[in-house]
mmCIF file with all atom_site columns, C-alpha atoms in Angstrom:
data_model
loop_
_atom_site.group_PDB
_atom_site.id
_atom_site.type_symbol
_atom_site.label_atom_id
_atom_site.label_alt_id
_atom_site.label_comp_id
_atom_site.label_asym_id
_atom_site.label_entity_id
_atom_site.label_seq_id
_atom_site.pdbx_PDB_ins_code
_atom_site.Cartn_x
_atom_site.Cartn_y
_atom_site.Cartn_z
_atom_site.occupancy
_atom_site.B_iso_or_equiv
_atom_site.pdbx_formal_charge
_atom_site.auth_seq_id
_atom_site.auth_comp_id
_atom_site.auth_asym_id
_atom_site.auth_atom_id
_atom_site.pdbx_PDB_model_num
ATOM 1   C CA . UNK A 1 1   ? 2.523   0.053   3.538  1.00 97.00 ? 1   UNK A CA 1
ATOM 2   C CA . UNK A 1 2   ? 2.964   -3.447  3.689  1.00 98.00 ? 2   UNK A CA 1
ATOM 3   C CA . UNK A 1 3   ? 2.695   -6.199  6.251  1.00 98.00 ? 3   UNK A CA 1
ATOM 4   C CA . UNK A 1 4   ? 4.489   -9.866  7.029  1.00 98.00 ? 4   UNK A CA 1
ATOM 5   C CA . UNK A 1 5   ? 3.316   -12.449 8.724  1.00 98.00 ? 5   UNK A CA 1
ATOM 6   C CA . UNK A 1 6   ? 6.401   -14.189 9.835  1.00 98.00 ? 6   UNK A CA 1
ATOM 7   C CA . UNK A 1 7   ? 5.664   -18.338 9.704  1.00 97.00 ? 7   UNK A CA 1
ATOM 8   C CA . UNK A 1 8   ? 1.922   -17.623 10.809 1.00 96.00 ? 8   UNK A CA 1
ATOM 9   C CA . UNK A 1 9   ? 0.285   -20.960 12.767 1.00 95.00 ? 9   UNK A CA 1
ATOM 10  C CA . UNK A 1 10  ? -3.525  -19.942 12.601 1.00 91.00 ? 10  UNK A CA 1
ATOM 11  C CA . UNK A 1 11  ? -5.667  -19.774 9.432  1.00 89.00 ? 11  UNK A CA 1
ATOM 12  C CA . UNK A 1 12  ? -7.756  -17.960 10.692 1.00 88.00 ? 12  UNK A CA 1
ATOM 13  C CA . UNK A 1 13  ? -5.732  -15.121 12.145 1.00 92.00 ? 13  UNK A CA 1
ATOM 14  C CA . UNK A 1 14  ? -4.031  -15.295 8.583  1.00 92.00 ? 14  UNK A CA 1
ATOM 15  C CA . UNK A 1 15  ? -8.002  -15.004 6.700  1.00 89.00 ? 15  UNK A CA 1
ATOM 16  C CA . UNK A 1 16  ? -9.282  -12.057 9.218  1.00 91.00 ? 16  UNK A CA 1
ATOM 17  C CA . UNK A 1 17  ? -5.382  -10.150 8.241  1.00 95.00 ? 17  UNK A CA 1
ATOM 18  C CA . UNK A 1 18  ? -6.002  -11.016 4.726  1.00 93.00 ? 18  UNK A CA 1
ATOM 19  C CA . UNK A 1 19  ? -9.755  -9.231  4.548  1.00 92.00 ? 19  UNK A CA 1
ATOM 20  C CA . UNK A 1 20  ? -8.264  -6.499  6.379  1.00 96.00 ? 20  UNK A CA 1
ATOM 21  C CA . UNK A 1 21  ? -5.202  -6.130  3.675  1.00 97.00 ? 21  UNK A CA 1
ATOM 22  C CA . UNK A 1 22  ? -7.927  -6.202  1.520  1.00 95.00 ? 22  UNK A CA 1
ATOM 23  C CA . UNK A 1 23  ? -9.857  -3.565  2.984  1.00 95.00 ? 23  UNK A CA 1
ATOM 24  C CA . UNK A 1 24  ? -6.880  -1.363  3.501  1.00 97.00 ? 24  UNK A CA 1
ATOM 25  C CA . UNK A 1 25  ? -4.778  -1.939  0.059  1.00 97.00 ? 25  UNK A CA 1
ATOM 26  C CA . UNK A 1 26  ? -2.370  -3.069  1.609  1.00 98.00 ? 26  UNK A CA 1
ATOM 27  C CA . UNK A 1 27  ? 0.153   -5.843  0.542  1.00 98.00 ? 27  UNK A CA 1
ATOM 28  C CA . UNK A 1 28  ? 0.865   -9.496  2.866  1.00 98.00 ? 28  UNK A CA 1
ATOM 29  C CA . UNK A 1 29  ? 3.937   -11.104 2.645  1.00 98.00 ? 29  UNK A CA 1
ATOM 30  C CA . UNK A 1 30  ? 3.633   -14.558 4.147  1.00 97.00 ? 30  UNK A CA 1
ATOM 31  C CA . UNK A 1 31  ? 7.211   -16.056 5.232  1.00 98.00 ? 31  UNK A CA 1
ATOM 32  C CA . UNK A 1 32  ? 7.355   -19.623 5.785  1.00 97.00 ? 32  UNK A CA 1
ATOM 33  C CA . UNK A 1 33  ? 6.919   -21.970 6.722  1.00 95.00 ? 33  UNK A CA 1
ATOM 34  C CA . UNK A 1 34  ? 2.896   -21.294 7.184  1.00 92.00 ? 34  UNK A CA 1
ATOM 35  C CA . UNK A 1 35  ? 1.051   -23.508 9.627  1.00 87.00 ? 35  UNK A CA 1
ATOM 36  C CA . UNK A 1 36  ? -1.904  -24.281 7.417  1.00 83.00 ? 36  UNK A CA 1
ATOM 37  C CA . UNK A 1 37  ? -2.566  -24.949 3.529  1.00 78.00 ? 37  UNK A CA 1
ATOM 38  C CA . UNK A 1 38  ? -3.456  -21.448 2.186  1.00 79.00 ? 38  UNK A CA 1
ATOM 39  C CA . UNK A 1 39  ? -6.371  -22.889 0.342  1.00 77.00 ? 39  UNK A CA 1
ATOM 40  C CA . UNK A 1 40  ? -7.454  -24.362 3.716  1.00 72.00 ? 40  UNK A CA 1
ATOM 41  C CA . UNK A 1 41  ? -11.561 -24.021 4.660  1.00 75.00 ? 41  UNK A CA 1
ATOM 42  C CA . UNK A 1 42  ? -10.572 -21.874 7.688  1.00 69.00 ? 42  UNK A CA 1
ATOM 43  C CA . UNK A 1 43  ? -8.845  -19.105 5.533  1.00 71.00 ? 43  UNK A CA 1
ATOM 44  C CA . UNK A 1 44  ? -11.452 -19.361 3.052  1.00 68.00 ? 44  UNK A CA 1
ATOM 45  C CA . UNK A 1 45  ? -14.491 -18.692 5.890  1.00 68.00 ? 45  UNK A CA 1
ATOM 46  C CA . UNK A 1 46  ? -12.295 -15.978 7.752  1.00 62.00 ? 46  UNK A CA 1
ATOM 47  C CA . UNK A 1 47  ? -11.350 -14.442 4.521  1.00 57.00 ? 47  UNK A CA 1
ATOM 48  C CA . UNK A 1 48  ? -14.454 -14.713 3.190  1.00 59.00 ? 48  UNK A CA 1
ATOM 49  C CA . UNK A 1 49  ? -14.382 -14.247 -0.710 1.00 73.00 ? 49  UNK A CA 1
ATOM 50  C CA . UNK A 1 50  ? -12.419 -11.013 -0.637 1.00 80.00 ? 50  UNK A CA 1
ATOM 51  C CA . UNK A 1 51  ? -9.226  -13.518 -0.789 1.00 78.00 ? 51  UNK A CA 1
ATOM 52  C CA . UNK A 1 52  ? -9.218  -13.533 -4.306 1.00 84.00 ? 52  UNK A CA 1
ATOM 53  C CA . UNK A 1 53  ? -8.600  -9.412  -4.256 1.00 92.00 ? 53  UNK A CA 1
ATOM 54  C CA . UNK A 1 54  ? -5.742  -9.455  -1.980 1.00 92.00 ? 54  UNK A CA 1
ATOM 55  C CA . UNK A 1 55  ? -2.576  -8.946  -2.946 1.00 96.00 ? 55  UNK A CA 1
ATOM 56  C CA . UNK A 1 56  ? 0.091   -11.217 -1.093 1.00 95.00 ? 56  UNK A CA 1
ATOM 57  C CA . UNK A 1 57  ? 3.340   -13.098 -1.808 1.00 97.00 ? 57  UNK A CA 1
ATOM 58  C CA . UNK A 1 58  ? 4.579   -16.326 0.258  1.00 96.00 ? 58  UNK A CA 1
ATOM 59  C CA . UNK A 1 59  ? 8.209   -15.878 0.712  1.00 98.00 ? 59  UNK A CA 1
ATOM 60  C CA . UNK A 1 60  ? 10.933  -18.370 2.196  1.00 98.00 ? 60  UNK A CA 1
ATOM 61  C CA . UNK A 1 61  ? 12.327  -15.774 4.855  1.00 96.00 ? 61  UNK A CA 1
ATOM 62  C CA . UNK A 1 62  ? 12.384  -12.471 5.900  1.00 98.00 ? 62  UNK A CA 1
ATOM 63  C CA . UNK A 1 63  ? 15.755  -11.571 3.306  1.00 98.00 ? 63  UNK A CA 1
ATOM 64  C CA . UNK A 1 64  ? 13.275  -11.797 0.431  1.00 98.00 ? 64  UNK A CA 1
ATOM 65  C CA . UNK A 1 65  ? 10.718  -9.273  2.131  1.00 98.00 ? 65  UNK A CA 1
ATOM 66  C CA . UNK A 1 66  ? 13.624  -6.920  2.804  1.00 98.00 ? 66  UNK A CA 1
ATOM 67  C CA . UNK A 1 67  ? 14.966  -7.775  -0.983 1.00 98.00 ? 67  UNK A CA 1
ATOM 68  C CA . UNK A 1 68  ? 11.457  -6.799  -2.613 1.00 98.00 ? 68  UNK A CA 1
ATOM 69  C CA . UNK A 1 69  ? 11.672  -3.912  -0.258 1.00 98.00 ? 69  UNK A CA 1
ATOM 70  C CA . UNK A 1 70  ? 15.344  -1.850  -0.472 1.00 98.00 ? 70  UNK A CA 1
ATOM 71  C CA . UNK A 1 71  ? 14.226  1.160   0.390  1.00 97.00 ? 71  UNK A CA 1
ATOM 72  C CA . UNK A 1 72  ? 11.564  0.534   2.928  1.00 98.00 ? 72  UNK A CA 1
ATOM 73  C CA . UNK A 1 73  ? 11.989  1.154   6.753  1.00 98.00 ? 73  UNK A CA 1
ATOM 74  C CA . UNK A 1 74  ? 10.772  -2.080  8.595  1.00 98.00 ? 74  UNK A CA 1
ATOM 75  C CA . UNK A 1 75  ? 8.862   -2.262  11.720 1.00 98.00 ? 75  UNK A CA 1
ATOM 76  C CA . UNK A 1 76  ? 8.980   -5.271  14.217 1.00 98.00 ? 76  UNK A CA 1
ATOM 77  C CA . UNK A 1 77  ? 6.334   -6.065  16.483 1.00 98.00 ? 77  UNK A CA 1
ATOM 78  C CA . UNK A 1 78  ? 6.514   -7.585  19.613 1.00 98.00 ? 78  UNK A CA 1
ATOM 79  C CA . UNK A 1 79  ? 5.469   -7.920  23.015 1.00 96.00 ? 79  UNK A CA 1
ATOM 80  C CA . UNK A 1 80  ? 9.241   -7.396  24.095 1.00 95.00 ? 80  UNK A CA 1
ATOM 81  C CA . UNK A 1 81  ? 9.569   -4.340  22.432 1.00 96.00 ? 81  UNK A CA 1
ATOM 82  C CA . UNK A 1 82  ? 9.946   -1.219  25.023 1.00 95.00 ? 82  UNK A CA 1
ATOM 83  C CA . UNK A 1 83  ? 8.810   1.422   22.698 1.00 98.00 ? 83  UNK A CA 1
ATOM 84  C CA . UNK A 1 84  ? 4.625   1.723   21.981 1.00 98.00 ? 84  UNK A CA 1
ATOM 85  C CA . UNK A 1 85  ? 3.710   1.746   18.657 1.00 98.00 ? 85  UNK A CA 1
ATOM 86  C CA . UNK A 1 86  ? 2.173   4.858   18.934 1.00 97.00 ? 86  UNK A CA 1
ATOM 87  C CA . UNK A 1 87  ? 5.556   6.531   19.246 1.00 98.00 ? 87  UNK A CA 1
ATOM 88  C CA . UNK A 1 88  ? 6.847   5.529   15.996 1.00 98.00 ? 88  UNK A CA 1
ATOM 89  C CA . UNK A 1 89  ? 6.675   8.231   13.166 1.00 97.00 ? 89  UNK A CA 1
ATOM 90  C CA . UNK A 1 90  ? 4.692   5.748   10.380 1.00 98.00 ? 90  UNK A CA 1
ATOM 91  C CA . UNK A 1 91  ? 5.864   6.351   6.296  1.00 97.00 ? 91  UNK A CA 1
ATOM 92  C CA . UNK A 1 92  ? 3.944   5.215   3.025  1.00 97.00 ? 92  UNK A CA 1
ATOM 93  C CA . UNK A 1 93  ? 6.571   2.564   2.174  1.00 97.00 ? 93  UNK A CA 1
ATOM 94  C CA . UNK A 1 94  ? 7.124   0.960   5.917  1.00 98.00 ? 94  UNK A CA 1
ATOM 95  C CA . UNK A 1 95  ? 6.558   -2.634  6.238  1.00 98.00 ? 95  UNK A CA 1
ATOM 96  C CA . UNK A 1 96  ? 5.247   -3.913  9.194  1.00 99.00 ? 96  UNK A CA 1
ATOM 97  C CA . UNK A 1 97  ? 6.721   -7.058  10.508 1.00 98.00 ? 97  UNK A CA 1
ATOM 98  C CA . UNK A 1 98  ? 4.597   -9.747  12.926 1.00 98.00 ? 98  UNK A CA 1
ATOM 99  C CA . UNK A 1 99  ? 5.715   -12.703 14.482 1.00 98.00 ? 99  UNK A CA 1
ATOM 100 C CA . UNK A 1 100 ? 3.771   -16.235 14.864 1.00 97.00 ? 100 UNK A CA 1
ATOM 101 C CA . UNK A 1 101 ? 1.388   -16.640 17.483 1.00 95.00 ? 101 UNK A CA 1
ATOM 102 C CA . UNK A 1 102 ? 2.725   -19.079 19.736 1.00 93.00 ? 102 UNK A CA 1
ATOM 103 C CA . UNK A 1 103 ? 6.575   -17.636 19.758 1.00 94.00 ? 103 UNK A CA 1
ATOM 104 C CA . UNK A 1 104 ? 6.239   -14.160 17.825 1.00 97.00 ? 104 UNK A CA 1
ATOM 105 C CA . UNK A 1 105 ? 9.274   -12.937 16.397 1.00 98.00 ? 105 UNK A CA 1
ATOM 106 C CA . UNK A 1 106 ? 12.806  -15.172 16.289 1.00 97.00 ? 106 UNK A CA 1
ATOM 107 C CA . UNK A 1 107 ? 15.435  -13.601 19.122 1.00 97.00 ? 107 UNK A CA 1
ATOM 108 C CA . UNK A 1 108 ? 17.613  -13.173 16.747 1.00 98.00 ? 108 UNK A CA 1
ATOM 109 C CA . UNK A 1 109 ? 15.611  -11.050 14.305 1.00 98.00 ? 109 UNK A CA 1
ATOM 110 C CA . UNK A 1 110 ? 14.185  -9.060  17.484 1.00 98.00 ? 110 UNK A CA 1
ATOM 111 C CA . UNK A 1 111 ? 18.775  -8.556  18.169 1.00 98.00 ? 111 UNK A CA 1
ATOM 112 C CA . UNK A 1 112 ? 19.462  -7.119  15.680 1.00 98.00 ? 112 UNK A CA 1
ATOM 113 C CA . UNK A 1 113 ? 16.849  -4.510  14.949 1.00 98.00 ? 113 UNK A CA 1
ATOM 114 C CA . UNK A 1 114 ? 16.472  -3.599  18.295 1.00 97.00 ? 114 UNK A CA 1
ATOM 115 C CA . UNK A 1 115 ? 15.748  0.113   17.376 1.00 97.00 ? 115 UNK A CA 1
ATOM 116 C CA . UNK A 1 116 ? 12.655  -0.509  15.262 1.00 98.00 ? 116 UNK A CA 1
ATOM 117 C CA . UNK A 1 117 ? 10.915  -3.016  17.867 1.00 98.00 ? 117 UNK A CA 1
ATOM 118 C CA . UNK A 1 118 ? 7.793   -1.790  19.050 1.00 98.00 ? 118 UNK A CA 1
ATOM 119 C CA . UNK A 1 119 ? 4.946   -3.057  21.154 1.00 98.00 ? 119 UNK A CA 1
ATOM 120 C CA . UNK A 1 120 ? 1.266   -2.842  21.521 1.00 98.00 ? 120 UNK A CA 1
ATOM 121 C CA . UNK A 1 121 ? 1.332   -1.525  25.684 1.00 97.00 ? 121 UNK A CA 1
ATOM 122 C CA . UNK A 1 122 ? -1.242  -3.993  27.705 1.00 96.00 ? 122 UNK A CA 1
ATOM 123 C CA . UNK A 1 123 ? -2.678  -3.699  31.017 1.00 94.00 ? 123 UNK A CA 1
ATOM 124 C CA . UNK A 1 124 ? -4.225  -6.410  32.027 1.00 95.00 ? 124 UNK A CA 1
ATOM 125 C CA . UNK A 1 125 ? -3.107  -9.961  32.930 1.00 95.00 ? 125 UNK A CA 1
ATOM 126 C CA . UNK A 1 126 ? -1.903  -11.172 28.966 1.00 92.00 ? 126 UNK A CA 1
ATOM 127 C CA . UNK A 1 127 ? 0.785   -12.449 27.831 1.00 90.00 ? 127 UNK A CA 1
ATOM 128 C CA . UNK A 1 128 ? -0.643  -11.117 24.453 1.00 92.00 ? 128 UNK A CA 1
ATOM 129 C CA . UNK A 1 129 ? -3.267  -9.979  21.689 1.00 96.00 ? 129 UNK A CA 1
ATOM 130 C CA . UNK A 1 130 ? -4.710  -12.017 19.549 1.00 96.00 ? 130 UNK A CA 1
ATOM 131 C CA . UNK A 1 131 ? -2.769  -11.546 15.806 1.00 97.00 ? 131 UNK A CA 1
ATOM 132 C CA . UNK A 1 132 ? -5.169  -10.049 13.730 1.00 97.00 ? 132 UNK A CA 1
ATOM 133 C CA . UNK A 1 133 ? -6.132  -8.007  16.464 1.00 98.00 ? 133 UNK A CA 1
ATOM 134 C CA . UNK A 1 134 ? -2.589  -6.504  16.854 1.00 98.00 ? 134 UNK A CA 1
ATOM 135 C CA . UNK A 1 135 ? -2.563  -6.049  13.353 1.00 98.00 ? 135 UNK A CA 1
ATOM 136 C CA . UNK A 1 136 ? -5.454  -4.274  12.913 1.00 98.00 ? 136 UNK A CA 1
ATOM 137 C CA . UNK A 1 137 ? -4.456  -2.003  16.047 1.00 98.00 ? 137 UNK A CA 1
ATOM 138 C CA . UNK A 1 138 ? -0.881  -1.092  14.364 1.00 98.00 ? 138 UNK A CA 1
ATOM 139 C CA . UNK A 1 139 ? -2.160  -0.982  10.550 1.00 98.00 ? 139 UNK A CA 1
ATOM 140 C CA . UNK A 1 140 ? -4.792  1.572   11.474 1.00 98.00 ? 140 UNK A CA 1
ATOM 141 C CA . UNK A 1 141 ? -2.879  3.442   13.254 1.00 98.00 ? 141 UNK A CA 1
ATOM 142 C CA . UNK A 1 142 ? 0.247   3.248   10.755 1.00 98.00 ? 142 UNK A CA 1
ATOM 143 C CA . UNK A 1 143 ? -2.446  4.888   8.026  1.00 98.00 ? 143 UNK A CA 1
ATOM 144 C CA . UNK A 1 144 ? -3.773  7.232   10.246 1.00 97.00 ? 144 UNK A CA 1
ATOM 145 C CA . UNK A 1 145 ? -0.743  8.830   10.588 1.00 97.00 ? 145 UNK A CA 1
ATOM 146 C CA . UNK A 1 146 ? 0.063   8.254   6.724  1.00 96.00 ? 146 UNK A CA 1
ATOM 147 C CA . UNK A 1 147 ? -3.040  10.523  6.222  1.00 92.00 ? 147 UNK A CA 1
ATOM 148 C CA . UNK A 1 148 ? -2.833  12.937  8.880  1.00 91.00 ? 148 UNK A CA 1
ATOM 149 C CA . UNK A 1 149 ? 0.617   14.043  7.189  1.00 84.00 ? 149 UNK A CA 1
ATOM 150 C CA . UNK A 1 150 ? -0.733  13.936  3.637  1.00 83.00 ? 150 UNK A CA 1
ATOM 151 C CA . UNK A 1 151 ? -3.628  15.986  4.966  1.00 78.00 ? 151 UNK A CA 1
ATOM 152 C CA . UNK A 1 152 ? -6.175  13.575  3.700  1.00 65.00 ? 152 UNK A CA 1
#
């Protein structure tokens, strides 16, 4: 499993996704550009000092993910998305794509992977969840079902 963080704005969203990468094995691919220095203060305190154990690659766009990746079935996140994450059948190799958090995911990347767009269903009055939250909420669930099928 693996996720992206496409051009992420927040440090601190990208420190709390990189501790939970870390807690989870699980590989980050950063795509740029990144809204913050990655050796910034605010990913170092949300990160803590588990930073140095995670496993992550900055990346110019989403081509090189998918180029690292041949074989891998990728998953786009986004509050536009019309099917719930929970509906998706999760694999070992998927990669897990998120958008920014002030525009998520480009249009045109949403356009033309229209079948693997999912969403994180909401119910009360937000426009959306905070990154690292949504993150968490998909990974989780991605492994859960990872493990349920292995019968671990």
């Amino acid at each position: 499993m693996k996720v992206v963080l496409h051009r992420p704005e927040i440090p601190q969203n990208t420190g709390n996704i990189g501790r939970l990468c870390v807690a989870t094995d699980t590989e980050l691919y950063l795509v740029r550009p990144l809204g913050f220095f990655l050796d910034s203060k605010e990913i170092q305190r949300s990160g803590l000092d588990y930073w140095e154990n995670l496993k992550h690659k900055v990346v110019a766009d989403l081509k090189d993910v998918k180029a690292d990746n041949p074989d891998s079935r990728f998953w786009y996140f986004s509050t536009k998305g019309k099917t719930a994450y929970t509906d998706a059948r999760f694999a070992p190799d998927d990669v897990l794509v998120f958008g920014s958090e002030g525009s998520g995911l480009p249009a045109e990347v949403l356009a033309a992977n229209a079948e693997s767009v999912l969403t994180i269903p909401m119910w009360g009055p937000v426009r959306s969840l905070n990154l690292a939250t949504a993150v968490g909420i998909v990974l989780y669930e991605a492994y859960r079902q990872v493990r349920e099928e292995e019968g671990a």
